[in-house]
Amino acid sequence: MRHKFKGPVIQRRDQVDGSTTDQRLLDSRGPSDWVHTDPWRVLRIQAEFVEGFGALAELGPAIGVFGSARTPLDHPSYAQGEELGRRLVDAGFAVMTGGGPGAMEAANKGASEAGGLSVGLGIELPFESGLNEWVDIGVNFRYFFARKTMFVKYAQGFVVLPGGLGTLDELFEALTLVQTQKVTRFPVVLLGVDYWSGLLAWLRDTVLADGKISTADLDMMVLTDDLDEAVDLMVRAREERAS
């Protein structure tokens, strides 16, 4: 039987190709379609994890701040994000955002101007132009799941400013990981009572009432307008973790 081994893969019958891996690597005259294949994507994914881990390994205590990229400079949420960034730095935290404009930029700006570490984890999108100018350490990702891993691995808590689908995705990703015990429990603060109350009411009156979540799931989130309360929750969680 005609067969061929390619590393751990065996090819038989009409699946046997006529060249070797080394040959295709060294033959620059061959087609370039290989850069779009799944095996090559695996290496890119691996590289994103390596770069992310390397850049953030010595970050120290950090808080992830989520919020809308569409928040205007003159919006109250922008000013709130700036002040949040400053207060988190004063409490001894690095501030980690998605690195984009709007609420993310506000938190990065507040952290940077306060002399703290301002981190941005960017994502390749068709409608955003890279990391904001207030990011001190920035890592750009191709893949959302690699980026999300960095947030969950290196943040000790999350503060969520008003936002849209991306913000909701990050919020529920974090809650799901805690609920399923994939990560150690950490505080999640929703900043903006008027903005988030409707969501929490729907979760309580519809989702909880229909038995789809438990009361403990709702208890994972704290709703407030008080920046002092938000920062104090992060500080207490850090102290409990250290004890």
Short mmCIF file of C-alpha atoms in Angstrom, two decimals:
data_model
loop_
_atom_site.label_atom_id
_atom_site.label_comp_id
_atom_site.label_asym_id
_atom_site.label_seq_id
_atom_site.Cartn_x
_atom_site.Cartn_y
_atom_site.Cartn_z
CA MET A 1 0.00 0.00 0.00
CA ARG A 2 1.32 3.41 -0.96
CA HIS A 3 1.74 5.62 2.09
CA LYS A 4 3.75 8.54 3.45
CA PHE A 5 4.40 9.99 6.89
CA LYS A 6 4.40 13.79 7.40
CA GLY A 7 5.38 14.21 11.03
CA PRO A 8 2.52 12.68 13.05
CA VAL A 9 0.23 12.55 10.01
CA ILE A 10 0.00 9.51 7.71
CA GLN A 11 -1.15 9.77 4.10
CA ARG A 12 -2.36 6.77 2.11
CA ARG A 13 -3.55 6.00 -1.42
CA ASP A 14 -4.54 9.12 -3.34
CA GLN A 15 -3.89 11.40 -0.32
CA VAL A 16 -0.11 11.05 -0.68
CA ASP A 17 1.39 14.28 -2.00
CA GLY A 18 4.43 14.45 -4.21
CA SER A 19 6.65 16.82 -2.27
CA THR A 20 8.19 17.14 1.19
CA THR A 21 7.59 19.79 3.82
CA ASP A 22 11.22 20.94 3.63
CA GLN A 23 10.97 21.20 -0.13
CA ARG A 24 7.94 23.46 0.04
CA LEU A 25 9.57 25.58 2.76
CA LEU A 26 12.73 26.15 0.75
CA ASP A 27 11.12 26.49 -2.67
CA SER A 28 10.30 30.19 -2.89
CA ARG A 29 8.77 29.71 -6.32
CA GLY A 30 5.76 27.86 -4.89
CA PRO A 31 2.30 29.34 -4.30
CA SER A 32 1.67 31.61 -1.29
CA ASP A 33 -1.75 30.23 -0.37
CA TRP A 34 -0.19 28.46 2.61
CA VAL A 35 -0.23 31.69 4.67
CA HIS A 36 -4.03 31.46 4.70
CA THR A 37 -4.28 27.82 5.82
CA ASP A 38 -5.43 26.62 9.24
CA PRO A 39 -2.04 25.14 10.26
CA TRP A 40 -0.41 28.52 9.66
CA ARG A 41 -3.17 30.23 11.63
CA VAL A 42 -2.34 27.96 14.58
CA LEU A 43 1.18 29.41 14.59
CA ARG A 44 -0.19 32.94 14.48
CA ILE A 45 -2.48 32.13 17.40
CA GLN A 46 0.46 30.67 19.31
CA ALA A 47 2.48 33.81 18.60
CA GLU A 48 -0.30 36.02 19.96
CA PHE A 49 -0.35 34.10 23.23
CA VAL A 50 3.46 34.19 23.49
CA GLU A 51 3.58 37.95 22.85
CA GLY A 52 0.71 38.65 25.23
CA PHE A 53 2.13 36.55 28.05
CA GLY A 54 5.56 38.06 27.54
CA ALA A 55 4.31 41.64 27.58
CA LEU A 56 2.06 41.25 30.62
CA ALA A 57 3.82 38.67 32.81
CA GLU A 58 5.25 41.33 35.15
CA LEU A 59 2.25 43.63 35.05
CA GLY A 60 1.33 43.41 38.73
CA PRO A 61 -2.19 44.00 40.07
CA ALA A 62 -4.39 45.30 37.25
CA ILE A 63 -8.05 46.12 36.73
CA GLY A 64 -9.78 45.68 33.41
CA VAL A 65 -11.97 48.60 32.34
CA PHE A 66 -14.55 47.98 29.63
CA GLY A 67 -16.69 50.55 27.86
CA SER A 68 -17.86 51.89 24.54
CA ALA A 69 -15.47 53.04 21.82
CA ARG A 70 -18.24 55.43 20.75
CA THR A 71 -18.28 57.51 23.94
CA PRO A 72 -17.66 61.17 22.92
CA LEU A 73 -15.03 63.30 24.63
CA ASP A 74 -17.71 65.58 26.11
CA HIS A 75 -19.87 62.72 27.46
CA PRO A 76 -20.13 62.31 31.26
CA SER A 77 -18.95 58.68 30.87
CA TYR A 78 -15.68 59.92 29.39
CA ALA A 79 -14.98 62.15 32.39
CA GLN A 80 -16.01 59.30 34.68
CA GLY A 81 -13.61 56.95 32.88
CA GLU A 82 -10.72 59.40 33.32
CA GLU A 83 -11.40 59.77 37.02
CA LEU A 84 -11.73 55.99 37.38
CA GLY A 85 -8.32 55.51 35.76
CA ARG A 86 -6.73 58.02 38.14
CA ARG A 87 -8.30 56.48 41.23
CA LEU A 88 -7.32 52.95 40.28
CA VAL A 89 -3.71 54.08 39.86
CA ASP A 90 -3.82 55.88 43.22
CA ALA A 91 -5.00 52.57 44.72
CA GLY A 92 -1.98 50.76 43.30
CA PHE A 93 -3.46 49.16 40.18
CA ALA A 94 -2.49 49.16 36.54
CA VAL A 95 -5.39 49.95 34.21
CA MET A 96 -6.07 47.61 31.31
CA THR A 97 -8.54 48.44 28.52
CA GLY A 98 -9.23 47.38 24.97
CA GLY A 99 -6.95 50.21 23.88
CA GLY A 100 -9.50 51.88 21.64
CA PRO A 101 -11.14 55.32 21.68
CA GLY A 102 -14.07 56.49 23.80
CA ALA A 103 -14.43 55.10 27.30
CA MET A 104 -11.30 52.96 26.87
CA GLU A 105 -9.22 56.00 25.96
CA ALA A 106 -10.63 57.87 28.95
CA ALA A 107 -9.51 55.21 31.43
CA ASN A 108 -6.10 54.94 29.79
CA LYS A 109 -5.72 58.73 29.86
CA GLY A 110 -6.61 58.98 33.53
CA ALA A 111 -4.18 56.20 34.42
CA SER A 112 -1.33 57.63 32.34
CA GLU A 113 -1.76 61.18 33.62
CA ALA A 114 -1.78 59.84 37.20
CA GLY A 115 1.64 58.30 36.59
CA GLY A 116 0.41 54.72 36.57
CA LEU A 117 0.67 51.93 34.07
CA SER A 118 -1.82 52.24 31.23
CA VAL A 119 -2.29 49.05 29.19
CA GLY A 120 -4.18 48.56 25.94
CA LEU A 121 -5.11 45.21 24.43
CA GLY A 122 -6.18 46.10 20.90
CA ILE A 123 -8.03 44.04 18.32
CA GLU A 124 -7.93 44.15 14.53
CA LEU A 125 -11.20 45.73 13.42
CA PRO A 126 -12.30 47.26 10.11
CA PHE A 127 -13.45 50.52 11.72
CA GLU A 128 -10.84 51.36 14.36
CA SER A 129 -7.40 52.82 13.84
CA GLY A 130 -5.25 51.17 16.47
CA LEU A 131 -4.37 51.91 20.08
CA ASN A 132 -5.11 55.28 21.64
CA GLU A 133 -2.25 57.63 22.47
CA TRP A 134 -2.54 57.10 26.25
CA VAL A 135 -1.52 53.43 26.14
CA ASP A 136 1.93 52.83 27.69
CA ILE A 137 2.07 49.09 27.00
CA GLY A 138 0.03 47.92 24.05
CA VAL A 139 -0.52 44.56 22.40
CA ASN A 140 -2.54 44.22 19.21
CA PHE A 141 -4.38 40.97 18.56
CA ARG A 142 -5.86 39.36 15.48
CA TYR A 143 -8.04 36.97 17.47
CA PHE A 144 -10.67 37.92 20.04
CA PHE A 145 -10.20 34.74 22.07
CA ALA A 146 -6.46 35.39 22.56
CA ARG A 147 -7.20 38.93 23.67
CA LYS A 148 -9.93 37.80 26.07
CA THR A 149 -7.52 35.33 27.65
CA MET A 150 -5.14 38.17 28.48
CA PHE A 151 -7.91 40.18 30.15
CA VAL A 152 -9.04 37.26 32.27
CA LYS A 153 -5.53 36.08 33.15
CA TYR A 154 -4.04 39.43 34.14
CA ALA A 155 -6.97 41.45 35.53
CA GLN A 156 -7.97 41.08 39.18
CA GLY A 157 -11.36 42.68 38.62
CA PHE A 158 -13.46 44.48 36.05
CA VAL A 159 -15.20 47.84 35.99
CA VAL A 160 -17.72 48.18 33.18
CA LEU A 161 -18.63 51.61 31.87
CA PRO A 162 -21.65 52.09 29.58
CA GLY A 163 -21.07 50.29 26.29
CA GLY A 164 -22.55 48.31 23.44
CA LEU A 165 -22.22 44.81 22.05
CA GLY A 166 -18.46 44.55 22.57
CA THR A 167 -18.77 45.67 26.17
CA LEU A 168 -21.64 43.24 26.79
CA ASP A 169 -19.59 40.44 25.24
CA GLU A 170 -16.68 41.15 27.58
CA LEU A 171 -18.98 41.45 30.59
CA PHE A 172 -20.81 38.18 30.01
CA GLU A 173 -17.60 36.37 29.09
CA ALA A 174 -16.17 37.28 32.48
CA LEU A 175 -19.37 36.34 34.32
CA THR A 176 -19.60 33.00 32.52
CA LEU A 177 -16.02 32.08 33.41
CA VAL A 178 -16.69 32.84 37.07
CA GLN A 179 -20.04 31.01 37.05
CA THR A 180 -18.48 27.89 35.52
CA GLN A 181 -15.47 28.10 37.88
CA LYS A 182 -13.00 28.44 35.04
CA VAL A 183 -11.41 31.37 36.86
CA THR A 184 -11.16 32.46 40.47
CA ARG A 185 -13.97 34.76 41.47
CA PHE A 186 -13.20 38.43 41.03
CA PRO A 187 -15.28 41.60 41.47
CA VAL A 188 -17.34 42.96 38.57
CA VAL A 189 -18.67 46.50 38.91
CA LEU A 190 -21.24 48.04 36.58
CA LEU A 191 -20.62 51.79 36.67
CA GLY A 192 -23.76 53.72 35.74
CA VAL A 193 -27.01 53.03 37.58
CA ASP A 194 -29.30 54.58 34.97
CA TYR A 195 -27.55 52.78 32.12
CA TRP A 196 -27.33 49.27 33.58
CA SER A 197 -30.48 49.05 35.71
CA GLY A 198 -32.63 47.86 32.82
CA LEU A 199 -30.26 45.00 32.05
CA LEU A 200 -30.18 43.87 35.67
CA ALA A 201 -33.97 44.13 35.92
CA TRP A 202 -34.35 41.89 32.87
CA LEU A 203 -31.87 39.38 34.29
CA ARG A 204 -33.73 39.34 37.60
CA ASP A 205 -37.34 39.48 36.41
CA THR A 206 -37.03 37.30 33.32
CA VAL A 207 -33.89 35.16 33.31
CA LEU A 208 -33.77 34.46 37.05
CA ALA A 209 -37.56 34.15 37.31
CA ASP A 210 -37.51 31.51 34.57
CA GLY A 211 -34.80 29.53 36.38
CA LYS A 212 -32.07 30.12 33.81
CA ILE A 213 -29.63 31.62 36.33
CA SER A 214 -29.34 31.67 40.12
CA THR A 215 -29.37 34.52 42.61
CA ALA A 216 -25.65 33.91 43.11
CA ASP A 217 -25.08 34.73 39.45
CA LEU A 218 -26.67 38.15 39.90
CA ASP A 219 -24.64 38.68 43.04
CA MET A 220 -21.46 38.56 40.96
CA MET A 221 -22.21 42.12 39.79
CA VAL A 222 -22.27 45.33 41.82
CA LEU A 223 -24.17 48.30 40.39
CA THR A 224 -23.08 51.77 41.44
CA ASP A 225 -22.39 55.36 40.41
CA ASP A 226 -19.85 55.75 43.20
CA LEU A 227 -16.23 55.59 42.06
CA ASP A 228 -15.02 55.22 45.64
CA GLU A 229 -17.21 52.15 46.06
CA ALA A 230 -15.95 50.66 42.79
CA VAL A 231 -12.28 51.14 43.68
CA ASP A 232 -12.79 49.98 47.28
CA LEU A 233 -14.28 46.70 45.99
CA MET A 234 -11.15 46.12 43.93
CA VAL A 235 -8.88 46.92 46.87
CA ARG A 236 -10.77 44.58 49.21
CA ALA A 237 -10.61 41.78 46.67
CA ARG A 238 -6.85 42.28 46.37
CA GLU A 239 -6.45 42.15 50.14
CA GLU A 240 -8.57 38.99 50.40
CA ARG A 241 -6.51 37.37 47.68
CA ALA A 242 -3.30 38.18 49.54
CA SER A 243 -4.52 36.90 52.91
#
